[in-house]
Amino acid sequence: MEFLLNPFPTQTYLKPLIFKPKQVHSLSLVKLRGGLEFPRRNLASLGKNSSISTGNSVNDDEMEDWELEFVGEIDPFSYQAPKKRKKQEKSRVLNDEEGMDWCLKARKMALKSIESRGLAHKVEDLIKKKKKKKKRLAKKDEISKEVEEIEEGFDFEEDNGNEDFDNQINDNVSRLRDTVSSMGDGMFLEKKEKAMEELVQKLAQFSGPSDRRKEVNLNKDIIQSQTAEEILEITSEMIMAVGKGLSPSPLSPLNSATALHRIAKNMEKVSMPSTRRLAFTRQREMSMLIGIAMTALPECSAQGVSNIAWALSKIGGDMLFLSEMDRVAEVALAKVAEFNSQNVANIAGAFATMRHSALDLFEGLAKRAADIIHSFHEQELAQMLWAFASLYEPADTLLQAIDTVFNNANQIKCCLSHETVKDDEETGVENSRDIEFGGIPDPPVLTLSRYQLGNIAWSYAVFGQLDRTFFSHVWKTLSSFEEQRISEQYRGDVMFASQVHLVNQCLKLDYSHLQLSIDGELESKIVRAWKTKRFNQKTTSSFQKEVGRLLVSTGLDWVREHPTDCYTIDAVLVDQKVALEIDGPTHFSRNTGTPLGHTILKRCHIAASGWRFVSLSYQEWEELEGEVEQLEYLRKILKDHLG
């Protein structure tokens, strides 16, 4: 005698059943408490045509109501047979299987309902996206795991200052590493730095015969990538392969330079904010790529060195890569004779953007530029002069060569359109625009935009070289052009108006004998545009506020943020004609601490305007301890000027 339990626990049905031998496969014995055993029906084999044979040959019509409810033949709530439905096509998402259990059957019914509403394609898209996402995550986890295997035996300290990467780092491990690193008088820090150098050397296996095919394929993958993240993923996979023994490395000097250049270019393309760029640079894979590029830098071509310098300036700005830029300066100086006009302009511009002084390098760049000055394009010349002026690097050799080549006013023209000359990151060979007729080259002609004219004029004002021939040609071209264009242009470009106004005031104060200054209606238009506040807002730093509070304690009648004809002075004593400038970090080179070009120009102009100039730099202020010492220092530097 066998017993069958009711799956609905409200009642217990006991019914004697006799099973035929051919149905034994659909039953299994289940042992109950008390030693009883009974066969359990294999529900996976039940369907509309399923039947259970008993001693009375029970078929579907003779089945109990609860059994029909269990297999879904009647509604369990109303106990009425559901209406016959038209047979629907099977779901494309989930295939119909006869052996489906109740959970899959419910899922099948739900999917059929979705398909009947015409939403099946959306479900398929969601499933495909989910599968792709899982594959990407699995691939990323695999890459991270293999990179960690490469670094086994080396101790790295993660920089987890950005929240995006906090989840990837175990806080307890980082805290332990920090504690251990501070022990032993820095011995562990030295060991860690040495381990990093050894790893970079291992990855930078550039010696031996190269695999040209792999290098070309890698270069194509880098160039065809659309985002900085994609490029970094490609290079990190290659770094893993090299770490596992791939030799020679396809990540050649050319490819490492191209990778950095393309990462920076894609950052510029999407206008990536500086905070995101800094977080991107903190990644371990990015640090490795930069380390490899620095190791291979001497083997790079002149164009490669130029591209790397440009890329570092765009990725890190003036906040990162101090030691890397020193390395670039060293290698660039050794290769300066190979540079074309574009290389000179890009390298000089990169150092100026990062506020990174390099006296020896700029001396070499000035000599090289003087030798090939005839080959410079308009943008390259304007950028190079701006870079020398921004860092206040000596440029006498360069300026003399420019006067020699561009000695005729007809060689300077002004374009009316806003066409931009070749972009900084373009690669290629030297572009010489000399045209020869009968073996005699024509003199080069520059067609400058008004922005380029403004930058060149400002650069000569910083140099204090407004009596140069080339400046005279540029200024006259600018003046005649703006007499026609100023009414519709200056309002939209306050920075350009500020440059022209500043240079014009320098001409009035220090070079009045040249009679080049702008006056009349043109000058009034420039002044009105310069006074526009939309792009000319003055901000007060915390350093200025701190010094301002102590100035009150001196007992003198200080006026803060005092406007003059060109500048706003931080603090002045009007009666004594004393001007105090409070100069923060942006006024100085980040590596040498020397004043930058715009700071020099402001100091000279204020002094030329009749003020007794006093400068207070943040380097001096940081060495003082406490307000008493700071106040004493203020009185000391003001003593000579106050009489």
XYZ file of C-alpha atoms in Angstrom:
643
model
C 0.000 0.000 0.000
C 1.446 3.391 -1.039
C 0.345 6.856 0.079
C 0.366 10.155 -1.827
C 0.590 13.422 0.149
C -1.376 16.521 -0.768
C 1.010 19.369 -1.666
C -1.427 21.872 -0.166
C -0.983 21.606 3.614
C -4.547 22.595 4.577
C -5.735 18.992 4.290
C -4.093 15.594 4.044
C -5.406 13.218 1.424
C -4.596 9.573 1.697
C -5.523 7.445 -1.265
C -4.465 3.941 -2.055
C -2.731 3.730 -5.376
C -1.495 0.808 -7.430
C 1.172 1.635 -10.014
C 1.997 -0.255 -13.128
C 5.592 -1.337 -13.730
C 6.030 0.958 -16.713
C 5.509 3.983 -14.456
C 8.155 3.123 -11.866
C 10.588 5.545 -13.539
C 8.401 8.497 -12.539
C 8.350 7.582 -8.856
C 10.906 7.684 -6.090
C 10.662 6.365 -2.549
C 10.584 8.831 0.264
C 11.101 7.580 3.753
C 8.872 9.110 6.417
C 9.294 9.248 10.126
C 8.165 5.926 11.604
C 9.803 3.884 8.869
C 7.091 4.280 6.231
C 8.098 4.697 2.630
C 6.028 6.087 -0.215
C 6.695 6.903 -3.864
C 7.112 10.574 -4.802
C 5.775 11.581 -8.183
C 8.363 13.042 -10.539
C 6.561 16.280 -11.405
C 8.936 17.041 -14.238
C 7.298 14.282 -16.240
C 3.766 15.590 -15.806
C 2.012 17.455 -18.551
C -1.323 17.717 -20.204
C -1.042 14.193 -21.597
C 0.419 12.677 -18.436
C -1.643 10.030 -16.607
C -1.229 8.033 -13.443
C -2.344 4.443 -13.579
C -4.107 3.082 -10.532
C -5.938 -0.070 -9.864
C -9.033 1.510 -11.446
C -7.042 2.897 -14.427
C -7.479 6.493 -13.380
C -7.061 8.987 -16.244
C -7.077 12.823 -16.415
C -10.835 13.003 -16.117
C -10.813 10.920 -12.942
C -7.976 12.854 -11.229
C -8.720 14.664 -8.010
C -9.203 18.447 -8.184
C -6.050 19.116 -6.149
C -3.998 17.098 -8.621
C -5.317 19.129 -11.519
C -4.576 22.294 -9.577
C -1.038 21.103 -8.967
C -0.266 20.587 -12.637
C -2.017 23.832 -13.554
C -5.030 22.388 -15.344
C -7.595 24.295 -13.270
C -7.622 27.551 -11.362
C -6.652 26.818 -7.715
C -8.911 29.587 -6.414
C -12.126 29.166 -8.380
C -11.744 25.425 -9.051
C -12.991 26.026 -12.585
C -11.232 24.904 -15.692
C -9.646 27.873 -17.437
C -10.728 28.889 -20.896
C -8.853 27.375 -23.756
C -6.175 29.707 -25.072
C -4.715 29.824 -28.526
C -1.394 28.149 -28.822
C 1.371 30.783 -28.826
C 4.804 30.581 -30.288
C 7.577 29.575 -27.971
C 9.596 32.346 -26.346
C 12.775 33.231 -28.169
C 14.395 34.024 -24.831
C 13.660 30.719 -23.115
C 13.078 27.463 -24.997
C 10.114 25.332 -23.968
C 11.156 22.091 -22.374
C 8.915 19.226 -21.328
C 11.021 18.577 -18.259
C 10.592 22.062 -16.785
C 9.875 22.317 -13.055
C 7.277 24.632 -11.547
C 9.731 27.564 -11.159
C 10.835 27.476 -14.787
C 7.264 26.964 -15.863
C 6.218 30.143 -14.074
C 9.097 31.990 -15.677
C 8.070 30.640 -19.052
C 4.525 31.883 -18.604
C 5.808 35.332 -17.600
C 8.020 35.530 -20.659
C 5.164 34.491 -22.916
C 3.075 37.269 -21.421
C 5.881 39.754 -22.114
C 6.181 38.492 -25.668
C 2.452 38.807 -26.272
C 2.713 42.496 -25.374
C 5.475 43.039 -27.890
C 8.209 43.582 -25.284
C 10.307 40.519 -26.012
C 12.955 42.458 -27.934
C 13.507 44.720 -24.935
C 14.021 41.729 -22.668
C 16.515 40.264 -25.131
C 18.430 43.557 -25.232
C 18.597 43.670 -21.439
C 19.916 40.116 -21.291
C 22.550 40.856 -23.943
C 23.694 44.008 -22.122
C 23.891 42.098 -18.851
C 26.014 39.385 -20.469
C 28.350 41.962 -22.012
C 28.701 43.752 -18.675
C 29.548 40.485 -16.940
C 32.176 39.735 -19.578
C 33.764 43.186 -19.160
C 33.827 42.873 -15.382
C 35.278 39.378 -15.619
C 37.956 40.606 -18.019
C 38.784 43.568 -15.766
C 39.036 41.275 -12.728
C 41.301 38.967 -14.698
C 43.557 41.878 -15.695
C 43.747 43.135 -12.111
C 44.532 39.655 -10.862
C 47.309 39.128 -13.397
C 48.808 42.564 -12.682
C 48.917 41.663 -8.996
C 50.696 38.415 -9.928
C 53.270 40.448 -11.864
C 53.871 42.625 -8.833
C 54.287 39.658 -6.493
C 57.379 40.204 -4.432
C 57.217 43.996 -4.821
C 55.688 46.315 -2.252
C 53.543 49.088 -3.726
C 51.761 51.804 -1.824
C 48.484 52.782 -3.461
C 47.402 56.402 -3.631
C 43.750 56.143 -2.691
C 43.010 59.855 -2.399
C 40.187 59.577 -4.931
C 36.912 57.994 -3.877
C 36.567 56.115 -7.172
C 39.415 53.816 -6.202
C 38.777 53.407 -2.455
C 36.779 50.213 -2.945
C 39.723 48.575 -4.679
C 42.091 48.959 -1.745
C 41.939 47.264 1.609
C 42.102 49.999 4.243
C 43.758 47.782 6.810
C 46.522 46.747 4.434
C 47.164 50.362 3.413
C 47.323 51.461 7.026
C 49.762 48.664 7.827
C 51.942 49.571 4.841
C 52.035 53.215 5.920
C 53.087 52.202 9.420
C 55.800 49.848 8.209
C 57.072 52.388 5.649
C 57.632 54.992 8.360
C 59.838 52.655 10.402
C 63.563 52.175 10.131
C 64.393 55.776 9.179
C 62.812 55.436 5.758
C 64.565 52.153 4.942
C 61.340 50.568 3.717
C 60.509 53.582 1.560
C 63.875 53.274 -0.168
C 63.319 49.566 -0.676
C 59.900 50.219 -2.153
C 61.220 52.824 -4.592
C 63.965 50.429 -5.630
C 61.396 47.681 -6.192
C 59.351 49.988 -8.439
C 62.453 50.850 -10.471
C 63.291 47.168 -10.868
C 59.771 46.408 -12.067
C 59.826 49.232 -14.605
C 63.193 48.019 -15.862
C 61.760 44.543 -16.214
C 58.797 45.806 -18.191
C 60.918 48.032 -20.405
C 62.602 45.210 -22.321
C 63.421 47.106 -25.471
C 66.777 45.526 -26.236
C 67.251 42.786 -28.781
C 65.492 42.254 -32.103
C 62.037 43.789 -32.385
C 58.855 42.118 -33.559
C 57.768 44.593 -36.214
C 54.390 42.995 -36.823
C 53.359 43.103 -33.160
C 54.577 46.679 -32.808
C 52.540 47.793 -35.831
C 49.416 45.995 -34.593
C 49.741 47.560 -31.154
C 50.238 50.988 -32.687
C 47.066 50.559 -34.760
C 45.075 49.506 -31.691
C 46.281 52.576 -29.766
C 45.518 55.003 -32.580
C 42.074 53.544 -33.255
C 41.016 53.700 -29.586
C 38.409 56.344 -28.842
C 38.928 56.951 -25.111
C 41.815 57.330 -22.683
C 40.494 54.376 -20.662
C 40.534 52.113 -23.703
C 44.138 53.033 -24.517
C 45.228 52.368 -20.939
C 43.506 48.968 -20.994
C 45.328 47.992 -24.195
C 48.729 49.033 -22.843
C 48.125 47.375 -19.456
C 47.421 44.052 -21.185
C 50.722 44.392 -23.034
C 52.508 45.267 -19.787
C 51.142 42.050 -18.258
C 52.376 40.030 -21.203
C 55.856 41.548 -20.942
C 55.886 40.900 -17.220
C 55.126 37.245 -17.913
C 58.071 36.929 -20.264
C 56.997 38.273 -23.654
C 60.166 39.416 -25.426
C 60.853 41.600 -27.264
C 58.234 44.016 -25.978
C 55.816 45.450 -28.583
C 55.559 48.485 -26.285
C 58.472 50.160 -28.060
C 59.588 53.773 -27.432
C 57.376 54.846 -30.339
C 54.321 53.046 -28.975
C 54.809 54.275 -25.395
C 55.064 57.863 -26.665
C 52.029 57.338 -28.912
C 50.004 55.882 -26.026
C 50.673 58.871 -23.749
C 50.039 61.303 -26.598
C 46.709 59.682 -27.493
C 45.586 59.525 -23.866
C 46.192 63.266 -23.528
C 44.536 63.957 -26.869
C 41.379 62.077 -25.880
C 41.293 63.905 -22.548
C 41.396 67.193 -24.433
C 38.742 66.004 -26.886
C 36.171 65.440 -24.132
C 37.393 68.391 -21.993
C 38.079 66.069 -19.063
C 38.172 68.082 -15.790
C 41.464 68.351 -13.933
C 40.228 66.329 -10.939
C 39.364 63.411 -13.197
C 42.733 63.653 -14.946
C 44.545 63.495 -11.619
C 42.510 60.463 -10.561
C 43.248 58.795 -13.899
C 46.978 59.418 -13.447
C 46.973 57.813 -9.980
C 46.100 54.420 -11.438
C 48.827 51.823 -11.129
C 48.718 50.970 -14.831
C 49.150 54.655 -15.751
C 52.134 54.972 -13.428
C 53.722 51.957 -15.074
C 53.150 53.367 -18.559
C 54.751 56.694 -17.607
C 57.664 54.855 -15.986
C 58.245 52.834 -19.155
C 58.094 55.993 -21.274
C 60.651 57.716 -19.051
C 62.962 54.690 -19.256
C 62.706 54.597 -23.049
C 62.903 58.382 -23.466
C 66.536 58.472 -24.713
C 65.566 56.020 -27.489
C 62.617 58.141 -28.639
C 62.823 60.310 -31.725
C 62.681 64.102 -31.521
C 58.967 63.901 -32.328
C 58.485 61.283 -29.590
C 60.145 63.485 -26.960
C 57.976 66.392 -28.101
C 54.801 64.287 -27.897
C 55.625 63.006 -24.409
C 56.312 66.528 -23.106
C 53.060 67.799 -24.591
C 51.120 64.830 -23.178
C 52.469 65.263 -19.629
C 51.517 68.948 -19.657
C 47.939 68.092 -20.645
C 47.537 65.153 -18.265
C 49.125 66.573 -15.117
C 49.075 70.352 -15.661
C 51.254 72.215 -13.183
C 50.562 69.794 -10.322
C 52.384 66.587 -11.309
C 55.475 65.148 -12.997
C 58.255 67.257 -11.436
C 60.941 64.577 -11.786
C 59.565 63.464 -15.148
C 59.887 66.966 -16.617
C 63.466 67.204 -15.348
C 64.115 63.970 -17.212
C 62.447 65.349 -20.361
C 64.598 68.499 -20.123
C 67.764 66.413 -19.887
C 66.928 64.223 -22.905
C 65.519 67.124 -24.964
C 68.708 69.115 -24.490
C 70.701 66.173 -25.833
C 68.448 65.955 -28.908
C 67.873 69.674 -29.466
C 69.788 69.684 -32.754
C 67.205 67.240 -34.190
C 64.166 69.395 -33.376
C 62.066 71.040 -36.044
C 59.988 74.173 -35.470
C 57.006 72.209 -34.190
C 59.130 70.266 -31.693
C 60.669 73.479 -30.327
C 57.267 75.161 -29.936
C 55.593 72.135 -28.306
C 58.370 71.447 -25.805
C 58.685 75.113 -24.823
C 54.896 75.381 -24.507
C 54.716 72.254 -22.332
C 57.269 73.566 -19.836
C 55.557 76.974 -19.717
C 52.136 75.404 -19.128
C 53.541 73.415 -16.205
C 55.436 76.449 -14.779
C 58.588 74.337 -14.937
C 61.832 76.256 -15.469
C 64.718 74.679 -17.397
C 67.409 77.279 -18.084
C 69.847 75.055 -19.987
C 67.108 73.577 -22.154
C 65.679 76.968 -23.091
C 69.117 78.247 -24.021
C 69.439 75.294 -26.387
C 65.907 75.833 -27.740
C 66.647 79.512 -28.386
C 69.763 78.661 -30.413
C 67.973 75.942 -32.361
C 64.992 78.213 -33.073
C 67.326 80.965 -34.276
C 68.874 78.545 -36.775
C 65.528 77.442 -38.256
C 63.438 80.588 -37.645
C 62.503 80.801 -41.334
C 60.584 77.490 -41.046
C 58.273 78.504 -38.181
C 54.538 78.629 -38.773
C 52.464 81.410 -37.242
C 51.122 79.362 -34.324
C 54.535 77.866 -33.596
C 56.210 81.277 -33.447
C 53.513 82.795 -31.217
C 53.564 79.783 -28.881
C 57.344 79.733 -28.601
C 57.561 83.459 -27.757
C 54.740 83.126 -25.220
C 56.548 80.179 -23.545
C 59.854 82.051 -23.230
C 58.054 85.109 -21.836
C 55.891 83.092 -19.409
C 58.928 81.479 -17.762
C 60.973 84.669 -18.217
C 63.761 82.735 -19.926
C 66.533 84.627 -21.817
C 65.661 85.001 -25.493
C 68.055 87.598 -26.914
C 69.500 85.174 -29.483
C 66.015 84.254 -30.649
C 64.758 87.835 -30.845
C 67.772 88.904 -32.881
C 67.201 86.099 -35.379
C 63.541 87.096 -35.745
C 64.519 90.699 -36.470
C 66.958 89.499 -39.125
C 64.515 87.210 -40.967
C 61.374 89.390 -40.627
C 62.917 92.799 -41.271
C 60.229 94.006 -43.654
C 56.786 95.189 -42.564
C 55.273 93.525 -45.642
C 56.186 90.139 -44.184
C 53.568 90.553 -41.446
C 49.898 90.234 -42.328
C 46.744 89.803 -40.311
C 44.061 87.276 -41.204
C 40.422 88.246 -40.748
C 39.165 84.713 -40.095
C 39.516 82.678 -36.932
C 41.276 79.799 -38.589
C 43.521 77.899 -36.240
C 46.914 76.891 -37.458
C 48.173 73.347 -37.006
C 47.247 71.724 -33.743
C 49.928 71.132 -31.126
C 49.757 67.376 -31.205
C 50.030 66.833 -34.948
C 52.933 64.657 -35.949
C 54.987 64.950 -39.080
C 58.156 66.296 -40.544
C 59.520 69.771 -40.580
C 57.407 72.167 -42.628
C 59.413 74.781 -44.487
C 57.410 77.349 -46.401
C 60.297 78.760 -48.426
C 59.579 78.904 -52.164
C 62.589 79.142 -54.394
C 62.691 80.899 -57.756
C 65.954 80.560 -59.609
C 67.664 79.213 -56.467
C 66.845 82.313 -54.377
C 64.338 81.694 -51.540
C 61.551 84.202 -51.057
C 61.415 85.777 -47.578
C 58.831 84.073 -45.336
C 55.505 85.834 -44.753
C 53.494 85.453 -41.531
C 49.697 85.702 -41.649
C 48.822 86.103 -37.974
C 45.445 86.063 -36.243
C 44.672 88.850 -33.798
C 45.127 86.454 -30.878
C 48.606 85.555 -32.095
C 49.415 89.238 -32.556
C 48.286 89.910 -28.985
C 50.400 87.069 -27.553
C 53.485 88.212 -29.451
C 53.029 91.826 -28.328
C 52.577 90.747 -24.688
C 55.711 88.570 -24.895
C 57.830 91.503 -26.090
C 56.451 93.637 -23.245
C 57.568 90.982 -20.726
C 61.026 90.876 -22.312
C 61.199 94.676 -22.169
C 62.083 94.643 -25.880
C 59.422 96.955 -27.339
C 62.037 98.737 -29.426
C 62.665 95.626 -31.558
C 62.015 95.779 -35.317
C 59.732 92.750 -35.358
C 57.582 94.161 -32.541
C 57.200 97.415 -34.439
C 55.874 95.538 -37.482
C 53.505 93.456 -35.342
C 52.144 96.438 -33.413
C 51.494 98.534 -36.494
C 49.707 95.606 -38.147
C 47.608 95.065 -35.034
C 46.705 98.745 -34.715
C 45.540 99.178 -38.309
C 43.592 95.925 -38.213
C 41.770 96.655 -34.976
C 40.660 100.093 -36.130
C 38.223 98.223 -38.362
C 37.486 95.180 -36.203
C 37.436 96.323 -32.586
C 33.789 97.346 -32.394
C 32.586 93.794 -32.898
C 35.420 91.796 -31.411
C 36.718 93.201 -28.112
C 33.553 92.745 -26.115
C 33.803 89.008 -26.641
C 37.498 88.732 -25.825
C 38.453 90.593 -22.662
C 41.730 88.763 -22.270
C 42.926 89.946 -25.668
C 41.863 93.521 -24.850
C 43.817 93.269 -21.577
C 46.972 92.281 -23.453
C 46.696 95.158 -25.914
C 45.860 97.662 -23.169
C 48.826 96.545 -21.050
C 51.296 96.768 -23.948
C 49.933 100.193 -24.871
C 50.512 101.466 -21.325
C 54.081 100.117 -21.389
C 54.665 102.026 -24.625
C 53.419 105.219 -22.983
C 55.480 104.865 -19.811
C 58.802 103.432 -21.013
C 58.902 103.857 -24.802
C 57.138 107.142 -25.463
C 59.966 108.184 -27.810
C 58.928 105.453 -30.262
C 55.513 107.089 -30.716
C 53.826 103.723 -31.194
C 51.134 103.991 -28.523
C 47.469 103.833 -29.477
C 45.301 106.832 -28.644
C 42.004 108.450 -29.542
C 38.855 106.470 -30.253
C 40.743 103.199 -30.655
C 42.244 103.491 -27.171
C 38.871 104.282 -25.604
C 37.375 101.165 -27.197
C 40.214 99.051 -25.814
C 39.795 100.497 -22.314
C 36.051 99.870 -22.321
C 36.612 96.273 -23.337
C 39.370 95.834 -20.716
C 37.079 97.083 -17.949
C 34.448 94.488 -18.790
C 34.036 92.405 -15.647
C 32.593 89.295 -17.224
C 35.995 87.630 -17.691
C 38.056 89.912 -15.457
C 36.953 89.038 -11.927
C 39.507 89.504 -9.141
C 39.767 86.672 -6.605
C 41.339 86.918 -3.160
C 43.370 83.941 -1.935
C 43.479 82.710 1.656
C 47.130 83.824 1.806
C 46.096 87.388 0.933
C 43.339 87.339 3.541
C 45.754 86.121 6.221
C 48.266 88.887 5.460
C 45.448 91.434 5.216
C 44.379 90.732 8.797
C 47.896 91.402 10.070
C 48.233 94.612 8.047
C 45.548 96.121 10.278
C 47.835 95.480 13.289
C 50.557 97.667 11.766
C 48.451 100.738 12.558
C 48.719 102.055 8.992
C 45.900 103.094 6.699
C 46.033 100.287 4.163
C 43.708 100.148 1.155
C 43.199 96.669 -0.202
C 42.549 95.733 -3.857
C 43.511 99.171 -5.145
C 42.882 99.575 -8.934
C 45.391 101.263 -11.253
C 45.451 101.893 -14.993
C 46.371 98.249 -15.762
C 46.436 96.214 -12.566
C 44.794 95.784 -9.173
C 47.365 96.083 -6.357
C 46.819 93.834 -3.343
C 47.384 96.565 -0.717
C 48.579 100.187 -0.885
C 49.348 103.163 1.336
C 47.992 105.905 -0.897
C 49.679 108.874 0.841
C 53.121 107.241 0.936
C 52.725 105.697 -2.567
C 53.684 102.258 -1.209
C 52.373 99.205 -3.081
C 52.439 95.748 -1.422
C 52.036 92.693 -3.615
C 51.188 89.395 -1.886
C 52.450 86.732 -4.296
C 51.214 83.154 -4.016
C 52.538 80.002 -5.737
C 51.108 80.885 -9.174
C 53.515 83.826 -9.395
C 56.615 81.569 -9.320
C 58.182 78.635 -11.110
C 57.183 75.454 -9.340
C 60.678 73.915 -9.328
C 63.040 76.891 -8.938
C 60.825 79.478 -7.220
C 61.852 82.246 -9.628
C 59.191 84.837 -10.579
C 57.266 84.165 -13.778
C 56.926 86.544 -16.704
C 53.536 87.999 -15.799
C 54.781 88.702 -12.255
C 57.899 90.484 -13.551
C 55.812 92.601 -15.912
C 53.408 93.639 -13.157
C 56.234 94.625 -10.813
C 57.969 96.665 -13.501
C 54.779 98.437 -14.492
C 53.826 99.323 -10.905
C 57.324 100.663 -10.256
C 57.271 102.647 -13.515
C 53.939 104.171 -12.454
C 55.588 105.871 -9.444
C 54.821 103.397 -6.665
C 57.402 102.156 -4.174
C 57.034 98.445 -4.718
C 57.202 95.826 -1.908
C 56.816 92.094 -2.551
C 55.823 89.444 -0.010
C 56.201 85.887 -1.327
C 54.590 82.767 0.063
C 58.024 81.067 0.416
C 59.148 83.702 2.919
C 55.818 83.664 4.729
C 55.769 79.871 5.235
C 59.096 79.982 7.084
C 57.653 82.272 9.768
C 56.136 80.808 12.936
C 53.219 82.502 14.620
C 51.535 85.867 14.161
C 54.093 87.693 16.303
C 56.956 86.665 14.019
C 54.865 87.357 10.915
C 53.932 90.858 12.088
C 57.550 91.624 12.919
C 58.580 90.523 9.406
C 55.943 92.779 7.803
C 57.225 95.811 9.722
C 60.785 94.955 8.726
C 60.163 94.814 4.934
C 58.052 97.999 5.074
C 60.526 99.977 7.169
C 62.779 101.145 4.308
C 59.866 102.198 2.110
C 58.010 104.051 4.852
C 61.005 106.230 5.788
